[in-house]
């Protein structure tokens, strides 16, 4: 990748675009942002290349309300983000909200970056730090997966805020599908869940999941409950023979015996 210090974009009443023509690595310093958007008309077009922003040893930020242009479905655009603090909000342009890969390397158990709108990725690589969906959907494509998730590196998808992690599934009949959703309700609460569906039909199907750190509103038990529930939504999944769900809660979630 070709290294540069930063990208600063000018004020403009019309769309101003920086378009990559090769892989680029931005290595800023603690005194300036790595990306400086001036307004919402500023766009950085990945154009099928790999943009690397920051290194783990220093603070690298994205300032302003501009956006990144990923690609359409099956894009080869890749984005890698690193730093020793909060980078900022990722906004993606119009219908170009797809990435082949998104890689994060921030500080363990700290939010490294937040989504400003919906994003679909094929490969999500979590080396260090936390991705906050805020009120948005993070979608893993049909052939996609998530690597590196742990109690230090995961996705905040909080039900009451509105953010979700969604997994799309390839079509199939009499098929088995399983996926682990490495989510939590805040940066200190990693509470992943795994859902397995057996002998089912999948037609343009997906599952979404989020989690809340409170007693389920339909649970009327006066004691002996957990202050944790997962919200699941399914589409395009029928003829389910059987399924299993495993949710991991914290010891501090337990109320009673």
Short mmCIF file of C-alpha atoms in Angstrom, two decimals:
data_model
loop_
_atom_site.label_atom_id
_atom_site.label_comp_id
_atom_site.label_asym_id
_atom_site.label_seq_id
_atom_site.Cartn_x
_atom_site.Cartn_y
_atom_site.Cartn_z
CA UNK A 1 0.00 0.00 0.00
CA UNK A 2 1.13 3.55 -0.70
CA UNK A 3 1.60 5.41 2.63
CA UNK A 4 0.36 8.98 3.13
CA UNK A 5 -0.04 11.15 6.24
CA UNK A 6 -3.69 12.18 5.99
CA UNK A 7 -6.58 13.11 3.71
CA UNK A 8 -8.20 16.52 4.22
CA UNK A 9 -11.13 17.47 2.01
CA UNK A 10 -12.29 20.92 0.98
CA UNK A 11 -15.56 22.66 1.67
CA UNK A 12 -17.90 22.19 -1.27
CA UNK A 13 -21.57 22.67 -2.09
CA UNK A 14 -21.40 19.73 -4.51
CA UNK A 15 -19.99 16.25 -4.12
CA UNK A 16 -16.20 16.13 -3.90
CA UNK A 17 -14.64 12.68 -4.24
CA UNK A 18 -11.19 11.24 -3.57
CA UNK A 19 -11.01 8.01 -5.60
CA UNK A 20 -8.39 5.38 -4.86
CA UNK A 21 -6.43 3.98 -7.78
CA UNK A 22 -4.33 1.64 -5.63
CA UNK A 23 -4.14 0.34 -2.06
CA UNK A 24 -3.45 3.21 0.36
CA UNK A 25 -2.23 3.33 3.98
CA UNK A 26 -2.81 6.49 6.04
CA UNK A 27 -0.36 6.93 8.93
CA UNK A 28 -1.36 10.09 10.82
CA UNK A 29 -0.04 11.39 14.11
CA UNK A 30 -1.57 12.41 17.42
CA UNK A 31 -1.70 16.07 16.33
CA UNK A 32 -4.05 15.72 13.36
CA UNK A 33 -6.88 13.47 12.15
CA UNK A 34 -6.19 10.73 9.66
CA UNK A 35 -9.30 11.73 7.68
CA UNK A 36 -10.72 15.26 7.69
CA UNK A 37 -14.12 15.59 6.06
CA UNK A 38 -15.31 19.17 5.67
CA UNK A 39 -18.99 18.43 5.07
CA UNK A 40 -21.43 15.74 3.96
CA UNK A 41 -20.53 16.28 0.29
CA UNK A 42 -17.04 14.83 0.86
CA UNK A 43 -16.62 11.21 -0.28
CA UNK A 44 -13.70 8.78 -0.27
CA UNK A 45 -14.28 6.11 -2.93
CA UNK A 46 -12.43 2.86 -2.15
CA UNK A 47 -12.98 1.83 -5.78
CA UNK A 48 -12.24 -1.84 -5.15
CA UNK A 49 -8.96 -1.19 -3.31
CA UNK A 50 -7.76 -1.54 0.28
CA UNK A 51 -7.69 1.55 2.48
CA UNK A 52 -5.75 1.21 5.74
CA UNK A 53 -6.26 3.98 8.28
CA UNK A 54 -3.93 4.33 11.26
CA UNK A 55 -1.56 2.18 13.28
CA UNK A 56 -2.27 0.65 16.70
CA UNK A 57 0.32 2.73 18.57
CA UNK A 58 -1.23 6.20 18.10
CA UNK A 59 -4.62 7.92 18.06
CA UNK A 60 -6.09 8.08 14.57
CA UNK A 61 -9.40 9.85 14.03
CA UNK A 62 -12.01 10.43 11.35
CA UNK A 63 -13.38 13.96 11.67
CA UNK A 64 -16.43 15.41 9.97
CA UNK A 65 -19.58 14.05 8.36
CA UNK A 66 -18.32 12.86 4.99
CA UNK A 67 -18.65 9.27 3.83
CA UNK A 68 -16.83 6.29 2.40
CA UNK A 69 -17.94 4.67 -0.83
CA UNK A 70 -17.49 0.94 -0.47
CA UNK A 71 -18.99 -0.89 -3.40
CA UNK A 72 -21.93 -2.88 -4.67
CA UNK A 73 -22.54 -6.51 -3.82
CA UNK A 74 -19.41 -8.69 -4.31
CA UNK A 75 -17.13 -5.66 -4.15
CA UNK A 76 -13.39 -6.07 -3.57
CA UNK A 77 -13.18 -2.90 -1.45
CA UNK A 78 -11.48 -3.41 1.91
CA UNK A 79 -11.10 -1.18 4.96
CA UNK A 80 -8.67 -1.68 7.86
CA UNK A 81 -8.82 0.58 10.93
CA UNK A 82 -6.28 0.86 13.77
CA UNK A 83 -5.50 3.15 16.68
CA UNK A 84 -5.10 3.46 20.44
CA UNK A 85 -8.40 5.30 21.00
CA UNK A 86 -11.80 6.06 19.53
CA UNK A 87 -11.55 6.72 15.78
CA UNK A 88 -15.03 8.13 15.10
CA UNK A 89 -18.13 7.32 13.05
CA UNK A 90 -18.12 5.36 9.78
CA UNK A 91 -20.62 6.70 7.27
CA UNK A 92 -21.08 4.99 3.92
CA UNK A 93 -22.30 6.65 0.75
CA UNK A 94 -25.77 6.04 -0.71
CA UNK A 95 -26.06 2.46 -2.03
CA UNK A 96 -22.33 1.69 -1.82
CA UNK A 97 -22.50 0.19 1.68
CA UNK A 98 -20.66 -3.07 1.01
CA UNK A 99 -17.12 -4.14 1.91
CA UNK A 100 -15.28 -7.33 1.14
CA UNK A 101 -13.53 -7.02 4.49
CA UNK A 102 -13.48 -4.78 7.54
CA UNK A 103 -10.58 -5.23 9.97
CA UNK A 104 -10.31 -3.58 13.39
CA UNK A 105 -7.25 -3.27 15.64
CA UNK A 106 -7.88 -0.86 18.51
CA UNK A 107 -7.72 -1.17 22.32
CA UNK A 108 -9.14 -4.24 24.04
CA UNK A 109 -12.52 -3.65 25.72
CA UNK A 110 -12.84 -0.16 24.28
CA UNK A 111 -15.04 1.08 21.45
CA UNK A 112 -12.81 1.76 18.46
CA UNK A 113 -15.38 2.88 15.89
CA UNK A 114 -19.14 3.31 15.45
CA UNK A 115 -21.42 2.81 12.47
CA UNK A 116 -23.24 5.83 11.10
CA UNK A 117 -25.49 3.75 8.83
CA UNK A 118 -26.06 0.18 7.68
CA UNK A 119 -23.04 -1.77 6.43
CA UNK A 120 -22.67 -5.19 4.80
CA UNK A 121 -19.34 -7.02 4.96
CA UNK A 122 -18.16 -10.45 3.88
CA UNK A 123 -15.26 -10.81 6.30
CA UNK A 124 -15.14 -9.03 9.65
CA UNK A 125 -11.75 -9.37 11.34
CA UNK A 126 -11.64 -8.39 15.02
CA UNK A 127 -8.05 -8.19 16.24
CA UNK A 128 -8.63 -5.78 19.13
CA UNK A 129 -11.38 -3.46 20.25
CA UNK A 130 -15.12 -3.10 19.84
CA UNK A 131 -17.39 -2.07 16.98
CA UNK A 132 -20.53 -0.20 18.06
CA UNK A 133 -23.51 -0.60 15.74
CA UNK A 134 -25.34 2.25 17.53
CA UNK A 135 -28.81 2.33 15.87
CA UNK A 136 -27.71 0.52 12.70
CA UNK A 137 -27.54 -2.95 11.19
CA UNK A 138 -24.21 -4.66 10.65
CA UNK A 139 -24.78 -7.41 8.08
CA UNK A 140 -22.54 -10.41 7.40
CA UNK A 141 -23.12 -11.64 3.85
CA UNK A 142 -24.19 -15.16 2.82
CA UNK A 143 -20.61 -16.40 2.40
CA UNK A 144 -19.18 -14.23 5.19
CA UNK A 145 -17.85 -14.86 8.66
CA UNK A 146 -16.40 -13.16 11.73
CA UNK A 147 -12.93 -13.97 13.06
CA UNK A 148 -11.10 -12.99 16.24
CA UNK A 149 -14.12 -12.33 18.46
CA UNK A 150 -13.55 -12.57 22.22
CA UNK A 151 -14.42 -10.77 25.44
CA UNK A 152 -11.97 -8.07 24.31
CA UNK A 153 -13.12 -7.83 20.68
CA UNK A 154 -16.80 -7.91 19.80
CA UNK A 155 -19.83 -5.98 18.52
CA UNK A 156 -22.20 -3.85 20.56
CA UNK A 157 -25.75 -4.55 19.36
CA UNK A 158 -28.09 -3.28 22.07
CA UNK A 159 -31.81 -3.97 21.67
CA UNK A 160 -33.11 -0.81 23.31
CA UNK A 161 -30.82 1.36 21.14
CA UNK A 162 -31.83 -0.37 17.92
CA UNK A 163 -28.57 -1.75 16.54
CA UNK A 164 -28.38 -5.37 15.36
CA UNK A 165 -25.97 -7.94 14.00
CA UNK A 166 -27.48 -9.77 11.04
CA UNK A 167 -26.30 -12.92 9.26
CA UNK A 168 -27.50 -13.65 5.74
CA UNK A 169 -27.68 -17.30 4.68
CA UNK A 170 -27.39 -18.98 1.28
CA UNK A 171 -30.50 -20.64 -0.11
CA UNK A 172 -31.01 -24.31 0.62
CA UNK A 173 -33.52 -27.07 1.40
CA UNK A 174 -33.12 -29.60 4.22
CA UNK A 175 -30.09 -27.57 5.25
CA UNK A 176 -28.32 -26.96 8.54
CA UNK A 177 -27.10 -23.51 9.49
CA UNK A 178 -25.32 -22.30 12.61
CA UNK A 179 -23.86 -18.94 13.52
CA UNK A 180 -22.38 -17.36 16.62
CA UNK A 181 -23.29 -13.71 17.18
CA UNK A 182 -20.37 -12.14 19.13
CA UNK A 183 -22.38 -9.31 20.67
CA UNK A 184 -22.69 -7.41 23.92
CA UNK A 185 -24.78 -4.58 25.34
CA UNK A 186 -21.79 -2.38 26.20
CA UNK A 187 -18.00 -2.46 26.11
CA UNK A 188 -17.71 -4.45 29.36
CA UNK A 189 -20.43 -7.01 28.64
CA UNK A 190 -19.55 -9.68 26.08
CA UNK A 191 -22.60 -11.95 25.94
CA UNK A 192 -22.47 -13.92 22.67
CA UNK A 193 -25.19 -16.25 21.46
CA UNK A 194 -25.23 -19.18 19.03
CA UNK A 195 -28.26 -20.27 17.03
CA UNK A 196 -28.39 -23.54 15.10
CA UNK A 197 -31.19 -24.47 12.69
CA UNK A 198 -31.45 -28.07 11.45
CA UNK A 199 -33.15 -29.53 8.36
CA UNK A 200 -34.62 -26.18 7.36
CA UNK A 201 -35.45 -24.33 4.16
CA UNK A 202 -33.62 -21.08 3.51
CA UNK A 203 -34.93 -18.68 0.88
CA UNK A 204 -33.32 -15.22 0.85
CA UNK A 205 -32.95 -15.83 4.55
CA UNK A 206 -31.33 -14.06 7.46
CA UNK A 207 -31.24 -13.84 11.25
CA UNK A 208 -30.76 -10.67 13.24
CA UNK A 209 -29.80 -10.53 16.90
CA UNK A 210 -29.33 -7.97 19.63
CA UNK A 211 -29.05 -8.15 23.41
CA UNK A 212 -30.31 -6.18 26.40
CA UNK A 213 -28.95 -6.05 29.94
CA UNK A 214 -32.29 -6.20 31.74
CA UNK A 215 -35.01 -8.64 32.73
CA UNK A 216 -37.26 -9.61 29.83
CA UNK A 217 -40.51 -7.60 30.01
CA UNK A 218 -42.58 -10.82 29.75
CA UNK A 219 -40.74 -12.49 32.62
CA UNK A 220 -42.93 -12.03 35.69
CA UNK A 221 -40.80 -14.09 38.07
CA UNK A 222 -40.34 -12.14 41.34
CA UNK A 223 -36.90 -13.67 41.89
CA UNK A 224 -34.48 -16.18 40.38
CA UNK A 225 -34.08 -14.65 36.93
CA UNK A 226 -31.34 -13.12 34.82
CA UNK A 227 -31.09 -9.49 33.78
CA UNK A 228 -30.30 -10.39 30.21
CA UNK A 229 -32.23 -11.34 27.08
CA UNK A 230 -31.51 -11.72 23.38
CA UNK A 231 -33.88 -10.53 20.69
CA UNK A 232 -33.94 -12.62 17.51
CA UNK A 233 -35.70 -11.93 14.21
CA UNK A 234 -35.80 -14.43 11.34
CA UNK A 235 -36.82 -14.02 7.70
CA UNK A 236 -37.03 -16.56 4.90
CA UNK A 237 -36.53 -19.59 7.15
CA UNK A 238 -39.25 -22.31 7.07
CA UNK A 239 -39.77 -26.02 7.66
CA UNK A 240 -37.51 -25.96 10.70
CA UNK A 241 -37.06 -29.51 12.01
CA UNK A 242 -35.37 -28.43 15.22
CA UNK A 243 -33.16 -25.67 16.52
CA UNK A 244 -30.96 -24.82 19.48
CA UNK A 245 -30.04 -21.54 21.12
CA UNK A 246 -27.19 -20.88 23.53
CA UNK A 247 -26.80 -17.48 25.17
CA UNK A 248 -23.87 -16.59 27.40
CA UNK A 249 -24.71 -14.32 30.32
CA UNK A 250 -22.59 -12.80 33.08
CA UNK A 251 -22.55 -13.74 36.74
CA UNK A 252 -23.64 -10.18 37.53
CA UNK A 253 -26.78 -10.77 35.45
CA UNK A 254 -28.12 -13.32 37.94
CA UNK A 255 -30.78 -12.25 40.40
CA UNK A 256 -31.54 -14.84 43.07
CA UNK A 257 -30.35 -18.44 43.08
#
